[in-house]
Coordinates of N, CA and C in Angstrom, one line a residue:
M7 N 0.8 -0.8 0.1 CA -0.1 0.1 0.2 C 0.6 1.4 0.2
K8 N 1.7 1.3 1.1 CA 2.9 2.3 0.7 C 3.5 2.7 -0.3
L9 N 4.1 1.9 -1.2 CA 4.6 1.4 -2.8 C 3.7 2.2 -3.5
F10 N 2.5 1.9 -3.6 CA 1.4 2.2 -4.4 C 0.7 3.8 -4.1
S11 N 1.1 4.4 -3.0 CA 1.0 5.7 -2.7 C 1.8 6.2 -3.4
I12 N 3.3 5.9 -3.1 CA 4.5 6.5 -3.6 C 4.6 6.9 -5.3
L13 N 4.0 5.6 -5.7 CA 3.7 5.6 -7.1 C 2.9 6.7 -7.9
V14 N 1.7 6.7 -6.6 CA 0.7 7.8 -7.2 C 1.0 9.1 -7.3
G15 N 1.7 9.3 -6.4 CA 2.2 10.7 -5.9 C 3.4 11.1 -6.7
L16 N 4.4 10.2 -7.4 CA 5.1 10.3 -8.4 C 4.6 10.7 -9.5
L17 N 3.5 10.1 -10.1 CA 2.7 9.9 -10.8 C 2.0 11.7 -11.5
F18 N 1.6 11.8 -10.4 CA 0.8 13.1 -10.2 C 1.8 14.2 -10.2
S19 N 3.0 14.4 -9.8 CA 4.3 15.2 -9.6 C 5.0 15.3 -10.8
T20 N 4.8 14.1 -11.6 CA 5.4 14.5 -13.0 C 4.6 14.6 -14.1
A21 N 3.2 14.5 -13.9 CA 2.2 14.8 -15.2 C 2.3 15.8 -15.8
A22 N 3.0 17.1 -14.9 CA 2.6 18.5 -15.6 C 3.9 18.4 -16.7
L23 N 5.1 17.7 -16.5 CA 6.0 17.6 -17.3 C 5.5 17.1 -18.9
A24 N 4.9 15.7 -18.1 CA 4.1 14.5 -19.7 C 2.9 15.6 -20.5
Q25 N 2.8 16.9 -20.2 CA 2.2 17.6 -20.9 C 2.5 18.3 -21.7
L26 N 4.1 18.8 -21.1 CA 4.3 19.7 -22.4 C 4.7 19.4 -23.9
P27 N 4.3 20.2 -24.5 CA 4.2 20.2 -26.0 C 5.6 19.4 -27.0
N28 N 5.3 18.6 -27.5 CA 6.5 17.6 -27.8 C 6.1 17.3 -29.7
A29 N 6.1 18.1 -30.8 CA 6.1 17.5 -31.8 C 7.2 17.1 -32.8
N30 N 8.5 16.6 -31.7 CA 9.5 16.0 -32.3 C 8.8 14.6 -32.5
T31 N 9.2 13.3 -33.5 CA 9.5 12.2 -34.0 C 10.6 11.2 -34.0
L32 N 10.5 10.0 -33.6 CA 11.6 9.3 -34.1 C 11.2 7.8 -34.6
K33 N 11.3 7.4 -35.5 CA 11.0 6.1 -35.9 C 12.4 5.1 -36.3
A34 N 12.0 3.9 -36.0 CA 13.2 2.8 -36.8 C 12.6 1.3 -36.4
T35 N 13.3 0.7 -37.5 CA 13.4 -0.6 -37.2 C 14.2 -1.4 -36.6
I36 N 13.9 -2.1 -35.4 CA 15.2 -2.6 -34.9 C 14.9 -4.4 -34.9
N37 N 15.6 -4.8 -35.2 CA 15.3 -6.5 -35.8 C 14.2 -6.7 -36.5
G38 N 13.5 -6.0 -37.2 CA 12.5 -6.6 -38.0 C 11.4 -5.7 -36.7
E39 N 11.6 -4.9 -35.7 CA 10.3 -4.6 -34.9 C 10.2 -3.0 -35.2
E40 N 9.3 -2.6 -35.1 CA 8.8 -0.8 -35.2 C 8.9 -0.5 -33.9
F41 N 9.9 0.6 -34.0 CA 10.1 1.3 -32.4 C 9.7 3.1 -33.1
K42 N 8.9 3.6 -32.3 CA 8.2 4.8 -32.8 C 7.9 5.6 -31.4
S43 N 8.4 6.5 -31.4 CA 8.4 7.5 -30.3 C 8.6 9.1 -30.6
Q44 N 8.2 9.7 -29.3 CA 8.4 11.1 -29.7 C 9.8 11.5 -28.5
P45 N 10.6 11.9 -29.7 CA 12.2 11.8 -28.2 C 12.3 13.4 -27.8
R46 N 13.2 13.3 -27.1 CA 13.5 14.6 -26.2 C 14.7 15.0 -26.5
R47 N 15.5 16.0 -26.7 CA 16.6 16.9 -27.0 C 16.9 17.7 -25.7
I48 N 18.6 17.1 -25.6 CA 19.2 17.9 -24.3 C 20.6 18.1 -24.9
R49 N 21.4 18.7 -24.3 CA 22.7 19.2 -24.3 C 23.7 18.9 -23.5
I50 N 24.3 17.9 -23.8 CA 25.6 17.9 -22.6 C 27.2 17.8 -23.3
G51 N 27.7 18.9 -22.8 CA 28.9 19.3 -23.3 C 29.3 19.5 -24.7
A52 N 30.0 19.2 -25.6 CA 30.0 19.3 -27.0 C 28.8 18.6 -27.7
Y53 N 28.2 17.8 -27.0 CA 27.0 16.8 -27.5 C 26.0 17.2 -27.7
W54 N 24.6 16.6 -28.6 CA 23.7 16.6 -28.5 C 23.2 15.6 -28.1
W55 N 22.0 15.2 -27.3 CA 21.5 13.9 -26.9 C 20.3 13.6 -27.1
I56 N 19.6 12.9 -28.0 CA 18.7 12.6 -28.5 C 18.1 11.4 -27.9
T57 N 17.0 11.3 -27.3 CA 16.3 10.2 -26.6 C 15.2 9.8 -26.4
A58 N 14.9 8.3 -27.3 CA 13.3 8.1 -27.4 C 12.9 7.2 -26.8
N59 N 11.8 7.3 -26.1 CA 11.5 6.0 -25.2 C 10.5 5.5 -25.5
T60 N 10.1 4.2 -25.0 CA 8.8 3.4 -25.1 C 8.3 2.5 -24.1
N61 N 7.0 2.5 -23.5 CA 7.2 1.6 -22.5 C 6.3 -0.2 -22.7
K62 N 6.6 -1.1 -22.1 CA 5.8 -2.4 -22.0 C 6.1 -3.0 -23.4
P63 N 7.7 -3.3 -23.3 CA 8.5 -2.7 -22.4 C 9.4 -1.9 -22.6
D64 N 9.9 -1.4 -21.4 CA 10.7 0.1 -21.6 C 11.9 -0.8 -22.7
Q65 N 11.9 0.7 -23.5 CA 13.3 0.6 -24.4 C 13.2 2.2 -24.5
S66 N 14.9 2.0 -25.0 CA 15.5 3.5 -25.1 C 16.2 3.3 -26.2
L67 N 16.2 4.4 -26.9 CA 16.9 4.4 -28.7 C 17.8 5.7 -28.5
R68 N 18.8 6.3 -28.0 CA 19.6 7.1 -28.0 C 20.5 7.6 -29.2
I69 N 20.9 8.5 -29.4 CA 21.5 9.3 -30.4 C 22.4 10.4 -30.0
W70 N 23.7 10.3 -30.1 CA 25.0 11.4 -29.5 C 25.0 12.0 -30.6
L71 N 25.0 13.3 -30.8 CA 25.6 14.2 -32.3 C 26.7 15.1 -31.5
G72 N 27.8 15.1 -32.4 CA 28.6 16.3 -31.9 C 29.7 16.6 -32.7
S73 N 30.0 17.9 -33.6 CA 30.7 18.4 -34.2 C 31.8 18.4 -33.8
Y74 N 32.5 18.6 -34.8 CA 34.4 18.5 -34.8 C 34.3 20.0 -34.3
D75 N 33.8 20.7 -34.5 CA 34.1 22.5 -34.1 C 33.5 22.9 -32.7
H76 N 33.0 21.9 -32.1 CA 32.1 21.9 -31.2 C 30.7 23.2 -31.2
T77 N 30.1 23.2 -32.3 CA 29.5 24.3 -32.9 C 28.1 24.0 -31.4
D78 N 27.6 25.4 -31.2 CA 26.4 25.3 -30.1 C 25.0 24.6 -30.9
G79 N 25.2 23.8 -31.1 CA 23.7 23.4 -32.0 C 23.8 22.0 -32.8
I80 N 22.9 21.7 -33.1 CA 22.7 20.6 -33.9 C 22.5 21.1 -35.4
E81 N 23.4 20.7 -36.0 CA 23.8 21.3 -37.7 C 23.8 20.3 -38.6
P82 N 23.3 20.9 -40.0 CA 23.2 19.9 -41.0 C 24.8 19.5 -41.4
G83 N 24.4 18.0 -41.7 CA 25.5 17.3 -42.6 C 25.5 16.3 -42.2
T84 N 26.5 15.5 -42.4 CA 27.0 14.1 -42.3 C 28.0 13.8 -41.1
Y85 N 27.2 12.7 -40.4 CA 27.9 12.7 -39.0 C 28.1 11.1 -39.1
L86 N 29.7 10.9 -38.5 CA 30.1 9.6 -38.7 C 29.6 8.8 -37.9
V87 N 29.4 7.6 -37.5 CA 28.5 6.9 -36.1 C 30.1 6.2 -35.9
V88 N 30.4 6.1 -34.6 CA 31.5 5.4 -33.9 C 31.0 4.6 -32.9
D89 N 32.1 3.7 -32.5 CA 32.2 2.9 -31.3 C 31.8 3.6 -30.2
A90 N 30.5 3.5 -29.5 CA 30.2 4.2 -28.7 C 31.0 3.9 -27.5
D91 N 31.7 3.3 -27.2 CA 32.5 3.0 -26.1 C 33.6 3.7 -26.1
K92 N 34.2 4.3 -27.3 CA 35.4 4.7 -27.7 C 35.4 6.0 -28.4
A93 N 34.0 6.6 -28.4 CA 33.3 7.5 -29.3 C 34.7 9.0 -29.3
D94 N 35.5 9.0 -28.1 CA 36.4 10.2 -28.2 C 37.8 10.2 -28.5
S95 N 37.4 9.2 -29.4 CA 39.0 8.4 -29.1 C 40.0 9.4 -30.3
K96 N 41.0 9.6 -30.0 CA 42.4 10.5 -31.4 C 41.8 10.0 -32.8
A97 N 42.1 8.7 -32.8 CA 41.3 7.8 -34.5 C 40.3 8.1 -34.9
N98 N 39.0 8.4 -33.9 CA 37.8 9.3 -34.4 C 37.6 10.5 -34.8
K99 N 38.2 11.0 -33.5 CA 38.4 12.8 -34.1 C 39.1 13.1 -35.6
A100 N 40.4 12.4 -35.7 CA 41.0 12.8 -36.7 C 39.9 12.7 -38.0
K101 N 39.5 11.6 -37.9 CA 38.3 11.1 -39.1 C 37.2 12.3 -39.3
V102 N 36.9 13.4 -38.7 CA 35.8 14.1 -38.9 C 36.0 15.6 -38.7
Q103 N 37.5 15.7 -38.9 CA 38.4 17.2 -38.9 C 37.9 17.9 -40.0
A104 N 38.3 19.3 -40.0 CA 38.0 20.3 -41.2 C 38.3 19.5 -42.4
G105 N 37.7 19.0 -43.7 CA 38.0 19.0 -44.8 C 37.2 17.5 -45.2
S106 N 37.1 16.8 -44.1 CA 36.7 15.2 -43.8 C 35.4 14.9 -44.7
G107 N 34.6 15.9 -45.1 CA 33.3 15.6 -45.7 C 32.1 15.5 -44.4
Y108 N 32.8 15.5 -42.9 CA 31.9 14.6 -41.7 C 31.8 16.1 -40.9
K109 N 30.3 16.1 -40.6 CA 30.0 17.2 -39.3 C 30.4 17.0 -38.3
G110 N 30.9 15.8 -38.1 CA 30.5 15.4 -36.4 C 31.1 13.9 -36.4
L111 N 30.9 13.7 -35.4 CA 30.8 12.0 -34.4 C 29.3 11.9 -34.2
A112 N 28.9 10.5 -34.5 CA 27.7 10.0 -34.0 C 28.1 8.8 -33.1
V113 N 27.1 8.8 -32.0 CA 26.7 7.5 -31.3 C 25.4 6.8 -31.6
I114 N 25.2 5.5 -31.1 CA 23.8 5.5 -31.5 C 23.8 4.3 -30.2
K115 N 22.8 4.1 -29.4 CA 22.5 3.1 -28.4 C 21.4 3.0 -28.3
Y116 N 20.8 1.7 -27.8 CA 19.6 0.9 -28.0 C 19.5 -0.1 -26.7
V117 N 18.4 0.4 -25.7 CA 18.3 -0.2 -24.5 C 16.9 -1.1 -24.6
K118 N 16.6 -2.6 -24.2 CA 15.4 -3.1 -24.1 C 15.2 -3.7 -22.5
E119 N 14.2 -3.4 -21.9 CA 13.9 -4.2 -20.7 C 13.5 -6.1 -21.3
T120 N 13.8 -6.7 -21.1 CA 13.6 -8.3 -21.6 C 12.9 -9.3 -20.4
R121 N 13.2 -8.4 -19.2 CA 12.8 -9.3 -17.9 C 12.1 -8.0 -17.0
E122 N 10.9 -7.8 -16.6 CA 10.2 -6.6 -15.6 C 10.4 -7.3 -14.2
P123 N 10.6 -6.4 -13.5 CA 10.6 -5.2 -13.4 C 12.4 -4.3 -13.4
R124 N 12.3 -4.4 -15.0 CA 13.9 -4.0 -15.2 C 15.0 -5.1 -14.6
M125 N 14.6 -6.4 -14.5 CA 15.6 -7.2 -14.4 C 16.7 -7.5 -15.3
E126 N 16.6 -7.7 -16.7 CA 17.2 -8.1 -17.3 C 17.1 -7.2 -18.7
Y127 N 18.2 -6.7 -19.4 CA 18.0 -6.1 -20.5 C 18.9 -6.6 -21.5
H128 N 18.3 -6.1 -22.9 CA 18.9 -6.6 -23.9 C 19.9 -5.0 -24.6
V129 N 21.0 -4.8 -25.2 CA 21.8 -3.4 -25.1 C 22.3 -3.9 -26.8
G130 N 22.3 -2.5 -27.1 CA 23.1 -2.8 -28.5 C 23.5 -1.4 -28.6
K131 N 25.1 -1.2 -29.0 CA 25.6 0.0 -29.3 C 26.4 -0.5 -30.6
S132 N 26.6 1.2 -31.2 CA 27.3 1.6 -32.4 C 28.4 1.1 -32.4
Q133 N 29.1 0.6 -33.9 CA 30.8 0.1 -33.6 C 31.1 1.2 -34.7
N134 N 32.4 1.1 -35.3 CA 33.1 1.7 -36.3 C 32.8 0.8 -37.3
N135 N 31.9 0.9 -38.2 CA 31.2 0.2 -39.1 C 31.4 1.4 -40.3
D136 N 31.9 2.5 -40.4 CA 31.5 3.5 -41.7 C 30.2 3.8 -41.8
E137 N 29.5 3.9 -40.9 CA 28.3 3.8 -40.9 C 28.0 5.5 -40.6
T138 N 26.8 6.5 -41.2 CA 26.4 7.5 -40.9 C 25.0 7.7 -40.3
V139 N 25.2 9.2 -39.9 CA 23.6 10.0 -39.7 C 23.8 11.2 -40.6
V140 N 22.8 11.0 -41.3 CA 22.8 12.5 -42.2 C 21.3 13.5 -41.6
V141 N 21.9 14.5 -41.4 CA 21.2 15.6 -40.8 C 21.0 16.8 -42.1
K142 N 19.2 16.9 -42.2 CA 19.1 18.2 -43.1 C 18.1 18.9 -42.6
K143 N 18.6 20.6 -42.8 CA 17.4 21.4 -42.2 C 16.6 22.0 -43.2
N144 N 15.3 21.8 -43.2 CA 13.8 22.1 -43.5 C 13.9 23.8 -43.6
A145 N 13.4 24.2 -44.5 CA 12.9 25.8 -44.7 C 12.3 26.3 -43.4
D146 N 11.4 25.4 -42.8 CA 11.0 26.1 -41.8 C 12.0 26.2 -40.0
G147 N 13.2 25.6 -40.6 CA 14.2 25.7 -39.4 C 14.2 24.3 -39.0
S148 N 13.3 23.4 -38.8 CA 13.3 22.1 -38.2 C 14.6 20.8 -38.8
L149 N 15.0 20.3 -38.4 CA 15.9 19.1 -38.6 C 14.9 17.9 -38.6
E150 N 15.5 17.2 -40.1 CA 15.1 15.8 -40.3 C 16.5 14.9 -40.5
A151 N 16.4 13.7 -40.2 CA 17.8 12.6 -40.1 C 17.4 11.4 -40.4
T152 N 18.2 10.5 -41.1 CA 18.1 9.7 -41.6 C 19.3 8.5 -40.7
F153 N 19.2 7.8 -40.4 CA 19.8 7.1 -39.9 C 20.0 5.2 -40.0
S154 N 20.8 4.4 -39.9 CA 20.9 2.8 -39.9 C 21.7 2.5 -39.5
G155 N 22.1 0.8 -39.2 CA 23.4 0.2 -38.9 C 23.0 -1.2 -38.2
V156 N 24.4 -1.5 -37.7 CA 24.5 -3.0 -37.4 C 25.0 -2.4 -35.8
L157 N 24.3 -2.9 -34.6 CA 24.8 -2.5 -33.6 C 25.3 -3.4 -32.3
A158 N 26.3 -3.8 -31.8 CA 27.0 -4.7 -30.9 C 26.1 -4.9 -29.9
G159 N 25.0 -6.3 -29.8 CA 24.2 -6.5 -28.8 C 24.9 -7.5 -27.7
S160 N 24.6 -7.0 -26.7 CA 24.9 -7.8 -25.3 C 24.0 -8.0 -24.3
Y161 N 23.9 -8.8 -24.0 CA 22.5 -9.1 -22.7 C 23.3 -8.8 -21.2
W162 N 22.4 -8.1 -20.2 CA 22.6 -8.3 -18.7 C 21.4 -8.5 -17.9
K163 N 22.1 -8.6 -17.2 CA 21.0 -9.6 -15.8 C 21.4 -9.0 -14.8
E164 N 20.5 -8.6 -13.5 CA 20.2 -8.0 -12.6 C 21.5 -8.8 -11.3
K165 N 22.4 -8.3 -10.9 CA 23.0 -9.2 -10.1 C 22.4 -9.9 -8.5
S166 N 22.7 -10.9 -8.2 CA 21.7 -11.4 -7.2 C 22.2 -10.4 -6.0
S167 N 23.2 -9.8 -5.9 CA 23.5 -9.2 -4.7 C 22.9 -8.2 -4.4
S168 N 22.3 -7.6 -6.0 CA 21.8 -6.7 -5.6 C 20.2 -6.6 -5.7
T169 N 19.6 -7.7 -6.3 CA 18.4 -8.2 -5.6 C 18.0 -8.1 -4.2
V170 N 19.2 -8.9 -3.8 CA 18.8 -9.5 -2.4 C 19.2 -8.1 -1.6
F171 N 20.3 -7.2 -1.5 CA 20.6 -6.3 -0.6 C 19.6 -4.9 -1.1
G172 N 19.4 -4.8 -2.1 CA 18.3 -4.0 -2.4 C 17.3 -4.0 -2.4
G173 N 16.7 -5.1 -1.9 CA 15.2 -5.2 -1.4 C 14.3 -4.5 -1.8
M174 N 13.3 -4.0 -1.3 CA 12.3 -3.4 -1.4 C 12.9 -2.1 -1.7
G175 N 13.6 -1.5 -1.1 CA 14.4 -0.2 -1.7 C 14.7 0.2 -3.1
R176 N 15.1 -1.2 -3.7 CA 15.3 -0.7 -5.1 C 14.5 -1.4 -6.0
L177 N 13.4 -2.2 -5.6 CA 12.1 -2.4 -6.1 C 11.6 -1.3 -6.4
M178 N 11.4 0.0 -5.4 CA 10.6 1.0 -5.3 C 11.2 1.9 -6.3
N179 N 12.3 1.9 -6.1 CA 13.7 2.6 -7.2 C 12.8 2.3 -8.5
K180 N 12.8 1.2 -8.7 CA 12.5 0.6 -10.5 C 11.6 1.1 -10.7
M181 N 10.5 1.3 -9.8 CA 8.9 1.2 -10.4 C 9.0 3.0 -10.1
E182 N 9.7 3.8 -9.6 CA 9.8 5.1 -9.8 C 9.9 5.5 -10.8
D183 N 11.6 5.0 -11.5 CA 12.1 5.3 -12.7 C 11.4 5.0 -13.5
K184 N 10.6 3.8 -13.6 CA 9.7 3.2 -14.9 C 8.7 4.3 -14.9
V185 N 7.9 4.9 -13.9 CA 6.9 6.1 -14.2 C 7.6 7.1 -14.7
I186 N 8.7 7.6 -13.8 CA 9.3 8.9 -14.6 C 9.6 8.9 -15.9
T187 N 10.0 7.7 -16.6 CA 10.1 7.5 -17.9 C 8.6 7.5 -18.8
K188 N 7.8 7.0 -18.2 CA 6.9 7.0 -19.0 C 6.3 8.4 -19.5
T189 N 6.1 9.0 -17.8 CA 5.5 10.3 -18.0 C 6.1 11.7 -18.2
T190 N 7.6 11.6 -18.4 CA 8.2 12.8 -18.8 C 8.8 12.9 -19.9
G191 N 9.0 11.2 -20.7 CA 9.7 11.2 -21.6 C 11.1 11.4 -21.8
F192 N 11.9 11.2 -20.8 CA 13.2 11.4 -20.3 C 13.5 9.9 -20.0
D193 N 14.3 9.1 -20.1 CA 14.7 7.9 -19.6 C 15.3 8.4 -17.8
S194 N 15.0 7.1 -17.4 CA 15.2 7.3 -16.0 C 16.0 6.2 -15.6
S195 N 17.2 6.0 -15.5 CA 18.0 4.4 -14.9 C 18.0 3.7 -15.8
I196 N 17.6 3.6 -17.1 CA 17.2 2.4 -17.8 C 18.7 1.6 -18.0
D197 N 19.6 2.6 -18.3 CA 21.1 1.8 -18.6 C 21.4 1.1 -17.8
P198 N 21.6 -0.6 -17.7 CA 22.0 -1.5 -16.6 C 23.4 -1.2 -16.4
E199 N 24.2 -0.9 -17.2 CA 25.7 -0.7 -16.9 C 26.2 0.5 -15.9
G200 N 27.1 -0.2 -14.9 CA 26.9 0.3 -13.6 C 26.0 0.3 -12.7
N201 N 25.1 -0.2 -12.8 CA 23.6 -0.2 -12.3 C 23.3 -1.4 -11.6
G202 N 24.5 -2.1 -11.2 CA 24.1 -3.3 -10.2 C 23.4 -4.3 -11.2
Y203 N 24.1 -4.6 -12.5 CA 23.5 -5.6 -13.5 C 25.2 -6.3 -14.0
K204 N 24.7 -7.6 -14.2 CA 26.2 -8.1 -14.7 C 26.4 -8.1 -16.4
Q205 N 27.3 -8.6 -17.2 CA 27.0 -8.6 -18.5 C 27.1 -10.3 -18.8
Q206 N 26.1 -10.7 -19.8 CA 26.2 -12.2 -19.5 C 27.2 -12.4 -20.9
S207 N 27.2 -13.5 -21.0 CA 28.4 -14.3 -22.5 C 27.9 -14.1 -23.6
K208 N 26.5 -14.2 -23.3 CA 25.8 -14.0 -24.9 C 25.8 -13.1 -25.5
K209 N 26.0 -12.8 -26.8 CA 26.4 -11.5 -27.6 C 25.8 -11.9 -28.9
D210 N 25.5 -10.9 -29.7 CA 24.7 -10.6 -30.9 C 24.7 -9.7 -31.5
S211 N 23.8 -9.5 -32.9 CA 23.7 -8.4 -33.4 C 22.3 -7.6 -33.4
L212 N 22.4 -6.1 -33.7 CA 21.0 -5.6 -33.3 C 20.8 -4.7 -34.9
V213 N 20.5 -5.5 -35.8 CA 19.9 -4.3 -37.0 C 19.1 -3.5 -37.1
L214 N 19.4 -2.1 -37.4 CA 18.6 -0.9 -37.1 C 18.5 -0.2 -38.7
T215 N 17.1 -0.6 -39.3 CA 16.8 -0.1 -40.4 C 16.1 1.2 -40.5
N216 N 15.9 2.4 -41.6 CA 14.9 3.1 -41.6 C 15.2 3.5 -40.6
G217 N 15.6 4.4 -40.0 CA 15.9 5.3 -39.2 C 15.7 6.8 -39.4
T218 N 14.6 7.7 -38.8 CA 14.5 8.7 -39.2 C 14.0 9.6 -38.1
F219 N 14.3 10.7 -37.9 CA 14.1 11.6 -36.8 C 13.6 13.1 -37.0
H220 N 12.5 13.7 -36.5 CA 12.5 15.0 -36.8 C 12.2 16.0 -35.8
L221 N 13.0 17.1 -35.6 CA 13.3 18.1 -34.5 C 12.9 19.6 -35.3
P222 N 11.6 19.7 -34.3 CA 11.5 21.4 -34.8 C 12.3 22.0 -33.8
L223 N 12.7 23.0 -33.9 CA 13.8 23.7 -33.4 C 13.6 25.3 -33.1
P224 N 13.9 25.7 -32.0 CA 13.7 27.5 -31.7 C 14.6 28.1 -32.8
S225 N 13.8 29.3 -33.1 CA 14.6 30.0 -34.1 C 15.9 30.4 -33.8
K226 N 16.5 30.7 -32.9 CA 17.8 30.7 -32.5 C 19.0 29.9 -32.9
Q227 N 18.1 28.4 -33.0 CA 19.2 27.4 -33.5 C 18.7 27.3 -35.0

């Protein structure tokens, strides 16, 4: 009963954020299944982070875009998709310097809950496969992008110690995070890495095709 009351309170407290207008769209096909959502956009350092989420099951598709000249905004052009774990390597940066034809670097990451409540995950990360994200600016100032690629897949399972010692508190945190993700559009603690999960030995590939996103931008951008 206490957990229910907490979740209800959290739902009402975040409902206002969920009502914020969002004309953004993102679509993609991942391993033959359609992914469609209204993405959110934030800036972290030199990178723009576009995050799109769905629930039942929880899924998150994120794209980072960073220009080589640290331009303040998402600029039209071709971004080179690189290894998600080594995006800022000297070799990758050298590939997108002035005159290379690339506007900057891009990283793609996909996370899918495979056992509720956030007990197990399937994660996909971009690699150095010479793939690209192509961004174009429309007459109204909005941005359109296309992308595709093959992501390196891995599987994650909650550690027994995390389940046992986390107890009801960890379960409550998971449920709260799921509510926040659903109501605000921003993923909350959906990434298993570093959060009490263990990577399993199984690996595979996730094929991402027909990826597109549309971002209406403020006039100053």
